PDB file of C-alpha atoms in Angstrom:
ATOM      1  CA  GLU A   1    -193.245 210.925 -38.064  1.00  0.00           C
ATOM      2  CA  ALA A   2    -193.306 208.271 -40.772  1.00  0.00           C
ATOM      3  CA  GLY A   3    -189.954 206.748 -41.677  1.00  0.00           C
ATOM      4  CA  VAL A   4    -188.404 205.922 -45.016  1.00  0.00           C
ATOM      5  CA  ALA A   5    -190.614 203.489 -46.906  1.00  0.00           C
ATOM      6  CA  GLN A   6    -189.292 200.882 -49.334  1.00  0.00           C
ATOM      7  CA  SER A   7    -190.927 198.223 -51.438  1.00  0.00           C
ATOM      8  CA  PRO A   8    -190.824 195.392 -52.075  1.00  0.00           C
ATOM      9  CA  ARG A   9    -189.155 193.967 -48.971  1.00  0.00           C
ATOM     10  CA  TYR A  10    -187.998 190.816 -50.773  1.00  0.00           C
ATOM     11  CA  LYS A  11    -187.465 189.942 -54.426  1.00  0.00           C
ATOM     12  CA  ILE A  12    -186.194 186.799 -56.122  1.00  0.00           C
ATOM     13  CA  ILE A  13    -185.390 186.898 -59.837  1.00  0.00           C
ATOM     14  CA  GLU A  14    -183.437 184.950 -62.409  1.00  0.00           C
ATOM     15  CA  LYS A  15    -180.218 186.390 -63.806  1.00  0.00           C
ATOM     16  CA  ARG A  16    -180.706 188.618 -66.855  1.00  0.00           C
ATOM     17  CA  GLN A  17    -184.174 189.647 -65.635  1.00  0.00           C
ATOM     18  CA  SER A  18    -184.967 193.203 -64.636  1.00  0.00           C
ATOM     19  CA  VAL A  19    -186.105 194.499 -61.254  1.00  0.00           C
ATOM     20  CA  ALA A  20    -187.162 197.822 -59.755  1.00  0.00           C
ATOM     21  CA  PHE A  21    -187.162 199.095 -56.204  1.00  0.00           C
ATOM     22  CA  TRP A  22    -189.173 201.996 -54.848  1.00  0.00           C
ATOM     23  CA  CYS A  23    -188.377 204.429 -52.044  1.00  0.00           C
ATOM     24  CA  ASN A  24    -190.381 207.185 -50.386  1.00  0.00           C
ATOM     25  CA  PRO A  25    -188.210 209.364 -48.112  1.00  0.00           C
ATOM     26  CA  ILE A  26    -189.213 211.196 -44.973  1.00  0.00           C
ATOM     27  CA  SER A  27    -191.339 214.218 -45.803  1.00  0.00           C
ATOM     28  CA  GLY A  28    -189.225 217.328 -46.249  1.00  0.00           C
ATOM     29  CA  HIS A  29    -185.939 215.488 -46.744  1.00  0.00           C
ATOM     30  CA  ALA A  30    -184.282 216.887 -49.838  1.00  0.00           C
ATOM     31  CA  THR A  31    -181.415 214.389 -50.010  1.00  0.00           C
ATOM     32  CA  LEU A  32    -182.013 210.758 -50.974  1.00  0.00           C
ATOM     33  CA  TYR A  33    -179.479 207.931 -51.138  1.00  0.00           C
ATOM     34  CA  TRP A  34    -179.444 204.420 -52.540  1.00  0.00           C
ATOM     35  CA  TYR A  35    -176.972 201.966 -51.013  1.00  0.00           C
ATOM     36  CA  GLN A  36    -176.051 198.371 -51.838  1.00  0.00           C
ATOM     37  CA  GLN A  37    -175.217 196.168 -48.843  1.00  0.00           C
ATOM     38  CA  ILE A  38    -173.681 192.800 -49.722  1.00  0.00           C
ATOM     39  CA  LEU A  39    -173.743 190.183 -46.962  1.00  0.00           C
ATOM     40  CA  GLY A  40    -170.876 190.726 -44.531  1.00  0.00           C
ATOM     41  CA  GLN A  41    -170.067 194.212 -45.798  1.00  0.00           C
ATOM     42  CA  GLY A  42    -171.066 197.755 -44.971  1.00  0.00           C
ATOM     43  CA  PRO A  43    -173.428 199.743 -47.179  1.00  0.00           C
ATOM     44  CA  LYS A  44    -171.898 201.125 -50.373  1.00  0.00           C
ATOM     45  CA  LEU A  45    -173.339 204.298 -51.858  1.00  0.00           C
ATOM     46  CA  LEU A  46    -174.744 203.818 -55.355  1.00  0.00           C
ATOM     47  CA  ILE A  47    -176.303 207.221 -55.978  1.00  0.00           C
ATOM     48  CA  GLN A  48    -177.170 210.390 -54.076  1.00  0.00           C
ATOM     49  CA  PHE A  49    -179.865 212.889 -55.095  1.00  0.00           C
ATOM     50  CA  GLN A  50    -180.336 216.455 -53.919  1.00  0.00           C
ATOM     51  CA  ASN A  51    -183.991 217.158 -54.734  1.00  0.00           C
ATOM     52  CA  ASN A  52    -184.227 215.716 -58.268  1.00  0.00           C
ATOM     53  CA  GLY A  53    -180.580 216.284 -59.218  1.00  0.00           C
ATOM     54  CA  VAL A  54    -177.767 213.739 -58.975  1.00  0.00           C
ATOM     55  CA  VAL A  55    -174.977 214.692 -56.544  1.00  0.00           C
ATOM     56  CA  ASP A  56    -172.854 211.540 -56.777  1.00  0.00           C
ATOM     57  CA  ASP A  57    -173.284 208.435 -58.922  1.00  0.00           C
ATOM     58  CA  SER A  58    -169.631 207.501 -59.213  1.00  0.00           C
ATOM     59  CA  GLN A  59    -170.176 203.959 -57.863  1.00  0.00           C
ATOM     60  CA  LEU A  60    -173.340 203.205 -59.835  1.00  0.00           C
ATOM     61  CA  PRO A  61    -172.770 200.512 -62.521  1.00  0.00           C
ATOM     62  CA  LYS A  62    -174.429 202.583 -65.193  1.00  0.00           C
ATOM     63  CA  ASP A  63    -174.427 199.819 -67.798  1.00  0.00           C
ATOM     64  CA  ARG A  64    -177.096 197.983 -65.795  1.00  0.00           C
ATOM     65  CA  PHE A  65    -178.275 200.230 -62.950  1.00  0.00           C
ATOM     66  CA  SER A  66    -180.395 203.348 -63.268  1.00  0.00           C
ATOM     67  CA  ALA A  67    -182.190 205.569 -60.784  1.00  0.00           C
ATOM     68  CA  GLU A  68    -184.541 208.488 -60.966  1.00  0.00           C
ATOM     69  CA  ARG A  69    -186.213 210.944 -58.646  1.00  0.00           C
ATOM     70  CA  LEU A  70    -188.403 212.840 -61.058  1.00  0.00           C
ATOM     71  CA  LYS A  71    -190.363 215.102 -58.720  1.00  0.00           C
ATOM     72  CA  GLY A  72    -187.794 215.380 -55.973  1.00  0.00           C
ATOM     73  CA  VAL A  73    -189.737 213.104 -53.645  1.00  0.00           C
ATOM     74  CA  ASP A  74    -189.891 209.341 -54.185  1.00  0.00           C
ATOM     75  CA  SER A  75    -187.308 207.426 -56.171  1.00  0.00           C
ATOM     76  CA  THR A  76    -186.920 204.246 -58.204  1.00  0.00           C
ATOM     77  CA  LEU A  77    -183.776 202.138 -58.623  1.00  0.00           C
ATOM     78  CA  LYS A  78    -183.703 199.696 -61.535  1.00  0.00           C
ATOM     79  CA  ILE A  79    -181.388 196.861 -62.477  1.00  0.00           C
ATOM     80  CA  GLN A  80    -181.481 195.565 -66.044  1.00  0.00           C
ATOM     81  CA  PRO A  81    -180.210 192.930 -66.634  1.00  0.00           C
ATOM     82  CA  ALA A  82    -179.461 191.498 -63.203  1.00  0.00           C
ATOM     83  CA  LYS A  83    -176.343 189.463 -62.470  1.00  0.00           C
ATOM     84  CA  LEU A  84    -175.688 186.955 -59.713  1.00  0.00           C
ATOM     85  CA  GLU A  85    -173.382 189.433 -57.957  1.00  0.00           C
ATOM     86  CA  ASP A  86    -176.260 191.898 -57.603  1.00  0.00           C
ATOM     87  CA  SER A  87    -177.694 189.759 -54.806  1.00  0.00           C
ATOM     88  CA  ALA A  88    -177.704 192.146 -51.845  1.00  0.00           C
ATOM     89  CA  VAL A  89    -179.889 194.335 -49.675  1.00  0.00           C
ATOM     90  CA  TYR A  90    -180.705 197.652 -51.317  1.00  0.00           C
ATOM     91  CA  LEU A  91    -181.115 200.416 -48.790  1.00  0.00           C
ATOM     92  CA  CYS A  92    -182.716 203.777 -49.298  1.00  0.00           C
ATOM     93  CA  ALA A  93    -181.937 206.658 -46.938  1.00  0.00           C
ATOM     94  CA  SER A  94    -182.860 210.318 -46.692  1.00  0.00           C
ATOM     95  CA  SER A  95    -181.577 213.358 -44.848  1.00  0.00           C
ATOM     96  CA  LEU A  96    -182.266 217.033 -44.431  1.00  0.00           C
ATOM     97  CA  ALA A  97    -180.132 219.359 -46.516  1.00  0.00           C
ATOM     98  CA  ARG A  98    -178.706 222.399 -44.791  1.00  0.00           C
ATOM     99  CA  GLY A  99    -176.351 224.797 -46.464  1.00  0.00           C
ATOM    100  CA  GLY A 100    -176.801 223.164 -49.816  1.00  0.00           C
ATOM    101  CA  LEU A 101    -174.610 220.201 -50.596  1.00  0.00           C
ATOM    102  CA  ALA A 102    -172.755 220.493 -47.275  1.00  0.00           C
ATOM    103  CA  GLY A 103    -175.834 218.941 -45.743  1.00  0.00           C
ATOM    104  CA  GLY A 104    -173.788 215.761 -45.557  1.00  0.00           C
ATOM    105  CA  ILE A 105    -173.253 216.442 -41.866  1.00  0.00           C
ATOM    106  CA  ASN A 106    -176.856 215.510 -41.236  1.00  0.00           C
ATOM    107  CA  GLU A 107    -177.605 211.996 -40.104  1.00  0.00           C
ATOM    108  CA  GLN A 108    -179.228 209.718 -42.620  1.00  0.00           C
ATOM    109  CA  PHE A 109    -182.491 207.904 -41.920  1.00  0.00           C
ATOM    110  CA  PHE A 110    -182.623 204.445 -43.471  1.00  0.00           C
ATOM    111  CA  GLY A 111    -185.514 202.380 -44.714  1.00  0.00           C
ATOM    112  CA  PRO A 112    -185.841 198.640 -43.970  1.00  0.00           C
ATOM    113  CA  GLY A 113    -184.254 197.680 -47.290  1.00  0.00           C
ATOM    114  CA  THR A 114    -185.129 195.331 -50.142  1.00  0.00           C
ATOM    115  CA  ARG A 115    -183.422 191.951 -50.098  1.00  0.00           C
ATOM    116  CA  LEU A 116    -182.679 190.908 -53.692  1.00  0.00           C
ATOM    117  CA  THR A 117    -181.741 187.343 -54.581  1.00  0.00           C
ATOM    118  CA  VAL A 118    -180.579 186.682 -58.137  1.00  0.00           C
ATOM    119  CA  LEU A 119    -180.625 182.992 -59.125  1.00  0.00           C
TER     120      LEU A 119
ATOM    121  CA  ALA B   1    -160.326 207.913 -51.251  1.00  0.00           C
ATOM    122  CA  GLN B   2    -161.591 207.524 -47.717  1.00  0.00           C
ATOM    123  CA  SER B   3    -161.812 204.222 -45.870  1.00  0.00           C
ATOM    124  CA  VAL B   4    -162.937 202.786 -42.537  1.00  0.00           C
ATOM    125  CA  ALA B   5    -161.525 199.798 -40.692  1.00  0.00           C
ATOM    126  CA  GLN B   6    -163.422 197.914 -38.022  1.00  0.00           C
ATOM    127  CA  PRO B   7    -160.818 195.353 -36.964  1.00  0.00           C
ATOM    128  CA  GLU B   8    -163.156 193.073 -35.006  1.00  0.00           C
ATOM    129  CA  ASP B   9    -165.850 191.087 -36.776  1.00  0.00           C
ATOM    130  CA  GLN B  10    -167.417 190.245 -33.414  1.00  0.00           C
ATOM    131  CA  VAL B  11    -167.243 191.561 -29.878  1.00  0.00           C
ATOM    132  CA  ASN B  12    -168.624 189.599 -26.946  1.00  0.00           C
ATOM    133  CA  VAL B  13    -169.239 191.280 -23.587  1.00  0.00           C
ATOM    134  CA  ALA B  14    -171.059 190.312 -20.425  1.00  0.00           C
ATOM    135  CA  GLU B  15    -174.137 192.290 -19.461  1.00  0.00           C
ATOM    136  CA  GLY B  16    -173.215 195.150 -17.136  1.00  0.00           C
ATOM    137  CA  ASN B  17    -169.607 195.309 -18.315  1.00  0.00           C
ATOM    138  CA  PRO B  18    -168.215 198.216 -20.336  1.00  0.00           C
ATOM    139  CA  LEU B  19    -168.046 197.730 -24.095  1.00  0.00           C
ATOM    140  CA  THR B  20    -165.824 199.132 -26.823  1.00  0.00           C
ATOM    141  CA  VAL B  21    -166.254 198.743 -30.575  1.00  0.00           C
ATOM    142  CA  LYS B  22    -163.190 199.905 -32.485  1.00  0.00           C
ATOM    143  CA  CYS B  23    -163.011 202.066 -35.592  1.00  0.00           C
ATOM    144  CA  THR B  24    -160.113 203.671 -37.453  1.00  0.00           C
ATOM    145  CA  TYR B  25    -160.424 205.797 -40.545  1.00  0.00           C
ATOM    146  CA  SER B  26    -158.500 207.309 -43.426  1.00  0.00           C
ATOM    147  CA  VAL B  27    -159.660 210.527 -45.108  1.00  0.00           C
ATOM    148  CA  SER B  28    -158.208 213.631 -46.719  1.00  0.00           C
ATOM    149  CA  GLY B  29    -158.386 216.578 -44.373  1.00  0.00           C
ATOM    150  CA  ASN B  30    -160.659 216.642 -41.354  1.00  0.00           C
ATOM    151  CA  PRO B  31    -163.302 213.941 -40.979  1.00  0.00           C
ATOM    152  CA  TYR B  32    -166.958 213.813 -40.232  1.00  0.00           C
ATOM    153  CA  LEU B  33    -167.508 210.547 -38.330  1.00  0.00           C
ATOM    154  CA  PHE B  34    -170.669 208.581 -37.629  1.00  0.00           C
ATOM    155  CA  TRP B  35    -171.829 205.442 -35.840  1.00  0.00           C
ATOM    156  CA  TYR B  36    -174.924 203.550 -36.970  1.00  0.00           C
ATOM    157  CA  VAL B  37    -176.548 200.433 -35.507  1.00  0.00           C
ATOM    158  CA  GLN B  38    -178.459 197.739 -37.384  1.00  0.00           C
ATOM    159  CA  TYR B  39    -180.875 195.492 -35.528  1.00  0.00           C
ATOM    160  CA  PRO B  40    -182.051 192.241 -37.186  1.00  0.00           C
ATOM    161  CA  ASN B  41    -184.616 192.842 -39.944  1.00  0.00           C
ATOM    162  CA  ARG B  42    -184.482 196.582 -39.385  1.00  0.00           C
ATOM    163  CA  GLY B  43    -182.803 199.474 -41.154  1.00  0.00           C
ATOM    164  CA  LEU B  44    -179.704 201.239 -39.909  1.00  0.00           C
ATOM    165  CA  GLN B  45    -180.259 203.734 -37.119  1.00  0.00           C
ATOM    166  CA  PHE B  46    -178.096 206.744 -36.337  1.00  0.00           C
ATOM    167  CA  LEU B  47    -176.308 206.650 -32.963  1.00  0.00           C
ATOM    168  CA  LEU B  48    -173.963 209.633 -32.896  1.00  0.00           C
ATOM    169  CA  LYS B  49    -171.644 211.812 -34.925  1.00  0.00           C
ATOM    170  CA  TYR B  50    -168.481 213.870 -34.621  1.00  0.00           C
ATOM    171  CA  ILE B  51    -168.376 217.043 -36.677  1.00  0.00           C
ATOM    172  CA  THR B  52    -166.147 219.404 -34.702  1.00  0.00           C
ATOM    173  CA  GLY B  53    -165.465 220.505 -31.123  1.00  0.00           C
ATOM    174  CA  ASP B  54    -165.326 218.237 -28.082  1.00  0.00           C
ATOM    175  CA  ASN B  55    -163.586 214.959 -28.846  1.00  0.00           C
ATOM    176  CA  LEU B  56    -166.041 213.009 -26.667  1.00  0.00           C
ATOM    177  CA  VAL B  57    -169.406 212.704 -28.346  1.00  0.00           C
ATOM    178  CA  LYS B  58    -172.506 211.433 -26.575  1.00  0.00           C
ATOM    179  CA  GLY B  59    -175.317 209.763 -28.474  1.00  0.00           C
ATOM    180  CA  SER B  60    -178.429 207.657 -28.218  1.00  0.00           C
ATOM    181  CA  TYR B  61    -179.029 204.804 -25.743  1.00  0.00           C
ATOM    182  CA  GLY B  62    -176.090 205.784 -23.502  1.00  0.00           C
ATOM    183  CA  PHE B  63    -173.436 205.328 -26.185  1.00  0.00           C
ATOM    184  CA  GLU B  64    -170.488 207.654 -26.611  1.00  0.00           C
ATOM    185  CA  ALA B  65    -167.474 207.825 -28.889  1.00  0.00           C
ATOM    186  CA  GLU B  66    -164.075 209.450 -28.626  1.00  0.00           C
ATOM    187  CA  PHE B  67    -162.450 211.124 -31.595  1.00  0.00           C
ATOM    188  CA  ASN B  68    -158.647 210.761 -31.562  1.00  0.00           C
ATOM    189  CA  LYS B  69    -157.070 212.659 -34.440  1.00  0.00           C
ATOM    190  CA  SER B  70    -153.507 211.451 -33.857  1.00  0.00           C
ATOM    191  CA  GLN B  71    -154.604 207.815 -33.890  1.00  0.00           C
ATOM    192  CA  THR B  72    -157.296 208.404 -36.559  1.00  0.00           C
ATOM    193  CA  SER B  73    -159.737 206.515 -34.385  1.00  0.00           C
ATOM    194  CA  PHE B  74    -163.360 206.892 -33.346  1.00  0.00           C
ATOM    195  CA  HIS B  75    -164.110 204.053 -30.932  1.00  0.00           C
ATOM    196  CA  LEU B  76    -167.660 203.490 -29.704  1.00  0.00           C
ATOM    197  CA  LYS B  77    -168.111 202.939 -25.975  1.00  0.00           C
ATOM    198  CA  LYS B  78    -170.760 202.314 -23.357  1.00  0.00           C
ATOM    199  CA  PRO B  79    -170.120 202.071 -19.605  1.00  0.00           C
ATOM    200  CA  SER B  80    -172.577 199.242 -18.948  1.00  0.00           C
ATOM    201  CA  ALA B  81    -173.774 196.902 -21.719  1.00  0.00           C
ATOM    202  CA  LEU B  82    -177.356 195.680 -22.018  1.00  0.00           C
ATOM    203  CA  VAL B  83    -178.556 192.513 -23.745  1.00  0.00           C
ATOM    204  CA  SER B  84    -180.676 194.780 -25.953  1.00  0.00           C
ATOM    205  CA  ASP B  85    -177.467 196.396 -27.277  1.00  0.00           C
ATOM    206  CA  SER B  86    -176.747 193.196 -29.230  1.00  0.00           C
ATOM    207  CA  ALA B  87    -176.703 194.281 -32.884  1.00  0.00           C
ATOM    208  CA  LEU B  88    -174.441 195.109 -35.829  1.00  0.00           C
ATOM    209  CA  TYR B  89    -172.534 198.388 -35.492  1.00  0.00           C
ATOM    210  CA  PHE B  90    -171.168 200.405 -38.398  1.00  0.00           C
ATOM    211  CA  CYS B  91    -168.650 203.233 -38.346  1.00  0.00           C
ATOM    212  CA  ALA B  92    -168.713 205.701 -41.261  1.00  0.00           C
ATOM    213  CA  VAL B  93    -166.620 208.640 -42.471  1.00  0.00           C
ATOM    214  CA  ARG B  94    -166.754 211.429 -45.037  1.00  0.00           C
ATOM    215  CA  PRO B  95    -164.389 214.340 -45.581  1.00  0.00           C
ATOM    216  CA  SER B  96    -165.352 217.740 -44.221  1.00  0.00           C
ATOM    217  CA  TYR B  97    -164.462 219.672 -47.381  1.00  0.00           C
ATOM    218  CA  SER B  98    -167.021 220.336 -50.102  1.00  0.00           C
ATOM    219  CA  GLY B  99    -166.251 219.235 -53.612  1.00  0.00           C
ATOM    220  CA  ALA B 100    -166.231 216.311 -55.988  1.00  0.00           C
ATOM    221  CA  GLY B 101    -166.372 213.006 -54.156  1.00  0.00           C
ATOM    222  CA  SER B 102    -166.726 214.596 -50.750  1.00  0.00           C
ATOM    223  CA  TYR B 103    -170.381 213.875 -50.197  1.00  0.00           C
ATOM    224  CA  GLN B 104    -170.006 210.130 -50.102  1.00  0.00           C
ATOM    225  CA  LEU B 105    -170.326 208.446 -46.707  1.00  0.00           C
ATOM    226  CA  THR B 106    -168.019 205.428 -46.526  1.00  0.00           C
ATOM    227  CA  PHE B 107    -168.971 202.641 -44.113  1.00  0.00           C
ATOM    228  CA  GLY B 108    -166.873 200.007 -42.410  1.00  0.00           C
ATOM    229  CA  LYS B 109    -167.829 196.343 -42.741  1.00  0.00           C
ATOM    230  CA  GLY B 110    -169.483 196.278 -39.356  1.00  0.00           C
ATOM    231  CA  THR B 111    -168.892 194.687 -35.950  1.00  0.00           C
ATOM    232  CA  LYS B 112    -171.361 192.275 -34.428  1.00  0.00           C
ATOM    233  CA  LEU B 113    -171.842 192.979 -30.743  1.00  0.00           C
ATOM    234  CA  SER B 114    -173.168 190.196 -28.560  1.00  0.00           C
ATOM    235  CA  VAL B 115    -174.033 191.007 -24.964  1.00  0.00           C
ATOM    236  CA  ILE B 116    -174.220 187.865 -22.869  1.00  0.00           C
ATOM    237  CA  PRO B 117    -176.714 187.739 -19.981  1.00  0.00           C
TER     238      PRO B 117
END
């Protein structure tokens, strides 16, 4: 079974530039998550999708971050414009959904992440 | 809001000795608890979870964790450590109720485990 795919693996940009990350979840996984992991910290949820609908985006800085999952499969996370403090690893994860939104009891499968450096 | 504390940044243990990685949590109502492991240059991998039932949960690679409601703890344990267990370990929690804000999994900052040959 193929895992969660992410690209690119590494990205270096100047502040105020824009960047986009792509994620393809495990086939059949309805729930998709984007996390930000700053060095020395645990992952922090940015946004959670159930199919193509947003379940939770309460920690997404909406003035600069956006995400979409148009067909309920792969997803794109964008930052525009980037700030120095956005330097982090961006992780995508997916999980099965059982019983609707209570599918949060399912384990999440993580991709390898995209390491973003903002100079 | 829920939170997770992993009080040790690093744990060192000799190969063959038992290991414990500590985790305490704060959440409204009953918790769902998880342990994930992160190997260098690889994504997080699920180890085990507590949803309900038996307080001792067994997971992958010989790991187990004990849920203690009175102490709000969920410590990760293994009877005999291997060098290959060296990695970064994350504890995570979410509330068991359904509703606004309940779907978010909150992670601790991680504990680096080093198993010394």
